[in-house]
Coordinates of C-alpha atoms and ligand atoms in Angstrom, one line a residue:
X127 CA 7.9 9.4 20.4
X128 CA 4.8 7.4 19.5
X129 CA 3.2 7.5 16.1
X130 CA 0.7 10.3 15.6
X131 CA 0.2 10.0 11.9
X132 CA 0.8 7.3 9.3
X133 CA 2.3 9.3 6.4
X134 CA 4.8 6.8 5.0
X135 CA 6.9 3.7 5.8
X136 CA 10.1 5.8 5.8
X137 CA 9.7 7.2 9.4
X138 CA 8.7 3.8 10.9
X139 CA 11.0 1.7 12.9
X140 CA 10.9 -2.1 12.4
X141 CA 9.3 -2.4 15.8
X142 CA 6.4 0.0 14.7
X143 CA 5.9 -2.2 11.6
X144 CA 5.8 -5.4 13.7
X145 CA 3.4 -3.8 16.2
X146 CA 1.0 -2.9 13.4
X147 CA 1.3 -6.3 11.8
X148 CA 0.7 -8.2 15.1
X149 CA -2.5 -6.2 15.8
X150 CA -3.6 -6.6 12.1
X151 CA -3.0 -10.4 12.5
X152 CA -5.4 -10.4 15.4
X153 CA -8.0 -8.4 13.4
X154 CA -7.6 -10.7 10.4
X155 CA -8.5 -13.7 12.6
X156 CA -11.4 -11.7 14.1
X157 CA -12.6 -10.7 10.6
X158 CA -12.7 -14.3 9.6
X159 CA -14.7 -15.3 12.6
X160 CA -18.3 -14.2 12.9
X161 CA -17.5 -11.4 15.3
X162 CA -16.5 -8.4 13.2
X163 CA -17.5 -5.5 15.3
X164 CA -15.4 -3.8 18.0
X165 CA -15.7 -0.4 19.7
X166 CA -12.1 0.6 19.6
X167 CA -13.0 3.8 17.6
X168 CA -16.4 4.4 19.2
X169 CA -17.1 8.1 19.3
X170 CA -14.4 8.9 16.7
X171 CA -15.1 10.7 13.5
X172 CA -13.2 9.4 10.4
X173 CA -13.2 11.5 7.2
X174 CA -12.1 9.9 3.9
X175 CA -10.8 12.4 1.4
X176 CA -9.9 10.8 -1.9
X177 CA -8.7 13.3 -4.5
X178 CA -7.8 10.4 -6.9
X179 CA -9.9 7.4 -7.9
X180 CA -9.9 4.4 -5.7
X181 CA -11.8 1.2 -5.3
X182 CA -10.1 -1.1 -2.9
X183 CA -8.4 1.4 -0.6
X184 CA -11.4 3.7 0.0
X185 CA -13.8 0.7 0.6
X186 CA -11.2 -0.9 2.8
X187 CA -10.7 2.2 5.0
X188 CA -14.5 2.7 5.2
X189 CA -15.1 -0.9 6.3
X190 CA -12.2 -0.8 8.7
X191 CA -13.5 2.3 10.4
X192 CA -17.1 0.9 10.6
X193 CA -15.9 -2.4 12.1
X194 CA -14.1 -0.4 14.8
X195 CA -17.3 1.6 15.5
X196 CA -16.2 5.0 14.1
X197 CA -18.5 7.4 12.4
X198 CA -17.2 7.4 8.9
X199 CA -17.8 10.0 6.3
X200 CA -16.7 9.8 2.7
X201 CA -16.2 13.3 1.2
X202 CA -17.3 13.4 -2.5
X203 CA -14.2 15.2 -3.7
X204 CA -15.6 15.6 -7.2
X205 CA -18.5 17.6 -5.8
X206 CA -16.4 19.5 -3.2
X207 CA -15.3 23.2 -3.1
X208 CA -12.0 22.1 -4.5
X209 CA -13.8 22.4 -7.8
X210 CA -14.6 26.0 -6.9
X211 CA -11.0 26.8 -6.5
X212 CA -10.5 26.1 -2.8
X213 CA -7.0 24.9 -2.0
X214 CA -6.3 21.6 -0.4
X215 CA -5.2 23.3 2.8
X216 CA -8.3 25.4 3.1
X217 CA -10.5 22.4 2.6
X218 CA -8.4 20.6 5.3
X219 CA -8.7 23.5 7.7
X220 CA -12.5 23.6 7.2
X221 CA -12.8 20.0 8.0
X222 CA -10.4 20.3 10.9
X223 CA -12.8 22.9 12.4
X224 CA -15.4 20.1 12.7
X225 CA -13.1 18.2 15.0
X226 CA -12.5 14.9 13.2
X227 CA -10.3 12.3 14.8
X228 CA -8.9 10.7 11.7
X229 CA -8.4 12.0 8.2
X230 CA -7.6 9.4 5.5
X231 CA -6.2 11.2 2.4
X232 CA -5.3 10.2 -1.1
X233 CA -3.9 12.9 -3.4
X234 CA -2.2 12.9 -6.8
X235 CA 0.7 15.1 -5.6
X236 CA 3.7 13.6 -3.8
X237 CA 4.1 15.3 -0.4
X238 CA 0.5 16.8 -0.3
X239 CA -0.6 14.5 2.6
X240 CA 2.5 15.4 4.7
X241 CA 1.7 19.1 4.2
X242 CA -1.9 18.6 5.2
X243 CA -0.9 16.7 8.4
X244 CA 1.1 19.8 9.5
X245 CA -2.1 22.0 9.3
X246 CA -4.6 19.9 11.2
X247 CA -4.8 18.6 14.7
X248 CA -6.1 15.1 14.1
X249 CA -4.4 11.9 13.0
X250 CA -3.7 11.7 9.3
X251 CA -3.3 8.5 7.3
X252 CA -1.8 8.6 3.8
X253 CA -3.9 6.5 1.4
X254 CA -1.4 7.2 -1.4
X255 CA 0.3 10.4 -2.5
X256 CA 1.5 10.7 -6.1
X257 CA 4.4 8.4 -6.7
X258 CA 5.7 8.9 -3.1
X259 CA 4.2 6.5 -0.6
X260 CA 1.2 4.2 0.0
X261 CA 2.0 2.9 3.5
X262 CA -1.0 0.8 4.2
X263 CA -0.5 -1.1 0.9
X264 CA 3.1 -2.0 1.9
X265 CA 1.8 -3.1 5.4
X266 CA -0.9 -5.2 3.9
X267 CA 1.6 -6.8 1.5
X268 CA 3.9 -7.5 4.4
X269 CA 1.1 -9.1 6.4
X270 CA 0.1 -11.3 3.4
X271 CA 3.8 -12.4 3.0
X272 CA 4.3 -13.0 6.7
X273 CA 1.1 -15.2 6.9
X274 CA 1.9 -17.1 3.8
X275 CA 5.7 -17.6 4.3
X276 CA 5.7 -17.7 8.1
X277 CA 8.3 -14.9 8.3
X278 CA 9.1 -11.4 6.9
X279 CA 12.9 -11.5 6.7
X280 CA 15.5 -13.1 4.6
X281 CA 13.2 -13.6 1.7
X282 CA 14.0 -13.1 -2.0
X283 CA 11.4 -10.7 -3.3
X284 CA 11.0 -9.5 -6.9
X285 CA 9.1 -6.3 -7.6
X286 CA 8.3 -6.2 -11.3
X287 CA 7.1 -3.7 -13.8
X288 CA 6.6 0.0 -13.6
X289 CA 8.7 0.8 -10.5
X290 CA 9.4 4.4 -11.6
X291 CA 5.8 5.6 -11.2
X292 CA 4.7 3.4 -8.4
X293 CA 4.2 4.5 -4.8
X294 CA 3.4 0.9 -4.0
X295 CA 6.9 -0.2 -5.1
X296 CA 8.5 2.7 -3.2
X297 CA 6.7 1.9 0.1
X298 CA 7.4 -1.8 -0.3
X299 CA 11.1 -1.3 -1.1
X300 CA 11.5 0.7 2.1
X301 CA 9.5 -1.7 4.3
X302 CA 11.0 -4.9 3.0
X303 CA 14.4 -3.4 3.2
X304 CA 13.9 -2.4 6.8
X305 CA 12.9 -6.0 7.6
X306 CA 16.1 -7.3 6.0
X307 CA 14.9 -9.0 2.8
X308 CA 16.7 -9.2 -0.5
X309 CA 14.9 -7.2 -3.1
X310 CA 15.1 -7.4 -6.9
X311 CA 13.6 -4.8 -9.2
X312 CA 12.7 -6.2 -12.6
X313 CA 11.5 -4.2 -15.5
X314 CA 12.6 -2.1 -18.5
X315 CA 15.2 0.5 -18.0
X316 CA 12.7 3.2 -18.9
X317 CA 10.5 2.2 -15.9
X318 CA 13.3 2.2 -13.3
X319 CA 13.4 5.3 -11.0
X320 CA 16.3 7.7 -11.2
X321 CA 17.2 7.2 -7.5
X322 CA 17.4 3.5 -7.8
X323 CA 20.9 3.2 -6.2
X324 CA 19.5 4.5 -2.9
X325 CA 17.4 1.4 -2.2
X326 CA 20.2 -1.2 -2.3
X327 CA 18.1 -3.5 -4.5
X328 CA 19.4 -5.6 -7.4
X329 CA 18.1 -4.5 -10.8
X330 CA 17.2 -6.9 -13.7
X331 CA 15.9 -6.2 -17.1
X332 CA 15.0 -9.8 -17.9
X333 CA 12.2 -11.6 -16.1
X334 CA 13.7 -15.1 -16.2
X335 CA 16.9 -13.9 -14.5
X336 CA 15.1 -11.6 -12.1
X337 CA 12.6 -14.3 -11.0
X338 CA 15.2 -17.0 -10.5
X339 CA 14.6 -18.7 -7.1
X340 CA 12.6 -15.9 -5.6
X341 CA 10.0 -16.5 -2.8
X342 CA 7.7 -13.7 -3.8
X343 CA 6.7 -12.1 -7.1
X344 CA 5.1 -8.8 -6.8
X345 CA 3.6 -7.4 -10.1
X346 CA 2.7 -3.8 -10.8
X347 CA 0.4 -2.0 -13.2
X348 CA 1.7 0.4 -15.8
X349 CA 0.8 3.8 -14.1
X350 CA -0.2 5.5 -17.3
X351 CA -1.8 8.5 -15.4
X352 CA 1.7 9.4 -14.2
X353 CA 3.5 8.9 -17.5
X354 CA 4.2 11.9 -19.8
X355 CA 5.6 10.1 -22.8
X356 CA 6.2 6.7 -24.4
X357 CA 7.8 4.5 -21.8
X358 CA 7.1 1.2 -23.5
X359 CA 7.0 0.3 -27.2
X360 CA 3.5 -1.3 -27.0
X361 CA 1.4 -3.3 -24.5
X362 CA 1.8 -6.4 -26.7
X363 CA 5.6 -6.1 -26.6
X364 CA 5.5 -5.3 -22.9
X365 CA 3.4 -8.4 -22.1
X366 CA 5.8 -10.5 -24.2
X367 CA 8.8 -9.4 -22.2
X368 CA 7.5 -8.5 -18.8
X369 CA 4.0 -10.0 -18.4
X370 CA 3.9 -12.7 -15.8
X371 CA 2.9 -16.1 -17.3
X372 CA 3.4 -19.7 -16.2
X373 CA 6.6 -20.0 -18.2
X374 CA 8.3 -17.0 -16.5
X375 CA 6.9 -18.0 -13.1
X376 CA 8.5 -21.4 -13.4
X377 CA 11.9 -19.7 -12.8
X378 CA 10.8 -18.7 -9.3
X379 CA 10.8 -21.2 -6.3
X380 CA 8.1 -23.8 -6.7
X381 CA 6.2 -22.4 -3.7
X382 CA 6.7 -18.7 -4.7
X383 CA 3.6 -16.6 -4.2
X384 CA 2.2 -14.0 -6.7
X385 CA 1.0 -10.6 -5.6
X386 CA -0.6 -7.6 -7.2
X387 CA -1.9 -4.4 -5.5
X388 CA -4.7 -3.9 -8.1
X389 CA -6.2 -2.7 -10.2
X390 CA -4.9 -5.4 -12.5
X391 CA -4.6 -5.3 -16.2
X392 CA -4.9 -8.9 -17.4
X393 CA -2.9 -9.6 -20.5
X394 CA -0.6 -6.5 -19.9
X395 CA 1.4 -7.2 -16.7
X396 CA -0.1 -10.5 -15.7
X397 CA -1.7 -13.5 -17.4
X398 CA -5.3 -14.0 -16.1
X399 CA -4.8 -17.6 -15.4
X400 CA -1.9 -16.9 -13.0
X401 CA -3.8 -14.2 -11.3
X402 CA -6.7 -16.7 -10.7
X403 CA -4.5 -19.6 -9.7
X404 CA -5.3 -20.0 -6.0
X405 CA -2.2 -22.2 -5.5
X406 CA 0.1 -19.3 -6.4
X407 CA -1.9 -16.1 -6.3
X408 CA -2.5 -14.3 -3.0
X409 CA -4.2 -11.3 -4.6
X410 CA -7.5 -11.8 -2.9
X411 CA -5.8 -12.3 0.4
X412 CA -4.0 -9.0 0.0
X413 CA -7.4 -7.3 -0.3
X414 CA -8.6 -9.2 2.8
X415 CA -5.5 -8.2 4.8
X416 CA -6.1 -4.5 3.7
X417 CA -9.1 -4.2 6.0
X418 CA -7.2 -5.7 9.0
X419 CA -4.1 -3.6 8.5
X420 CA -6.2 -0.4 8.3
X421 CA -8.1 -1.4 11.4
X422 CA -4.8 -1.9 13.2
X423 CA -3.2 1.3 12.0
X424 CA -6.3 3.4 13.0
X425 CA -6.6 1.7 16.3
X426 CA -2.9 2.3 17.2
X427 CA -3.1 6.0 16.1
X428 CA -6.2 6.6 18.2
X429 CA -4.7 5.0 21.2
X430 CA -1.5 7.1 20.8
X431 CA -3.6 10.3 20.5
X432 CA -5.6 9.4 23.6
X433 CA -2.4 8.7 25.5
X434 CA -0.8 12.0 24.4
X435 CA -3.9 13.9 25.4
X436 CA -3.9 12.3 28.9
X437 CA -0.2 13.0 29.4
X438 CA -0.7 16.6 28.3
X439 CA -3.3 17.0 31.0
X440 CA -1.1 15.7 33.8
Ligands
LIG8 N1 -3.8 0.8 -6.1 C1 -2.4 1.1 -6.1 C2 -2.2 2.6 -5.9 O1 -3.1 3.3 -5.5 C3 -1.7 0.6 -7.2 C4 -2.1 1.1 -8.6 O2 -2.9 2.0 -8.7 O3 -1.6 0.6 -9.6 O4 -1.1 3.0 -6.0

C-alpha cells in the first residue's frame, strides 16, 4: 500500500523514509541552483491550516508548494469560524467540499490530524500535533544528518532537553531508531516521557556523560506551552546543567554537529556562540532542508494519489 497521507513517522517503512530523503536530496540541489520552479504540483490546491503558531514550518510548506507550482492558500485560523464555535471536523469538511488536493495541518492536540485525515478525501500532512508527531521535522533532520555525516545509520545521536513535551523528539526517536542508530536521551528526570522504555534509547541525566563521543547533538526548547507545573527549578539553573556550551560540547566527537529545530532560546538550552558557529552548527541547513523535504513529501503523496485514481478507473 502506497502512502496516501503523511501523519507520522510511526507508519513509515525504512524504504519510505529513504525514498523521501532521496527525492528531497534532489530538490535540495535544485533549490541551491538557480532553477527553483517545477510543475510537479501544477493544478493542485494546497491549504495550510495552522491552529498553533509557526514561523519556519508554515513558511516552508508555503514555499515548497509554490516551488512545485501548487495554488497555496494559508487559512488565517485566528480569524476563522473555529472562533465562532465550529469544530475542527466541520471546518475540515467545509474545506474538503472545495476539493483541495493537500491539507497541511498543525494542531495543539495529539491525534487531531489523524482524525481529520479520516474525514476528508485529499492528502493530509501533519505539520505537528500536540506532543505526538512532527514527521517533516524528523525527515529534514534526517536529511541534514545524512548530508553532513554521509550516512544515516550506526551514528551515536544525543537528543537533549525537554523530551517529554516534544513531538520533534518523538518523531526523531522513531525515525532514527528505524534507521538503526544509537540514541541517547539527555535531560532532567522531570522532562523524560513516561513511556521512555518503549524507545530503546539510553537515558542520561548528565550532559557530559550523555554527550561523550556522540556524532550528533540535537538540542530542544523547553516547551512551556505544554507544561502544567514547575518542571525545572529556574532557567538559570537549567542552563547551567543542560544548556549546550563549548565545554559540554567538547565531550562529543570533534566533528559532532549541533542541531536545533527552532525556535531557539539562546542562553536557556543553547549558548548563542555555539548556535552561530558554522563549523559545528547545522541549524540553518536544517531550515534549508525543510523546504526540500516538504517538496519531496508533497510530490510523492500527489503521485500516489494520481496513481490510486488511475487504478480505481481501470
Ligand atoms: N518547531 C518545533 C515544533 O513545532 C519545535 C518547537 O516548537 O520547539 O514542535
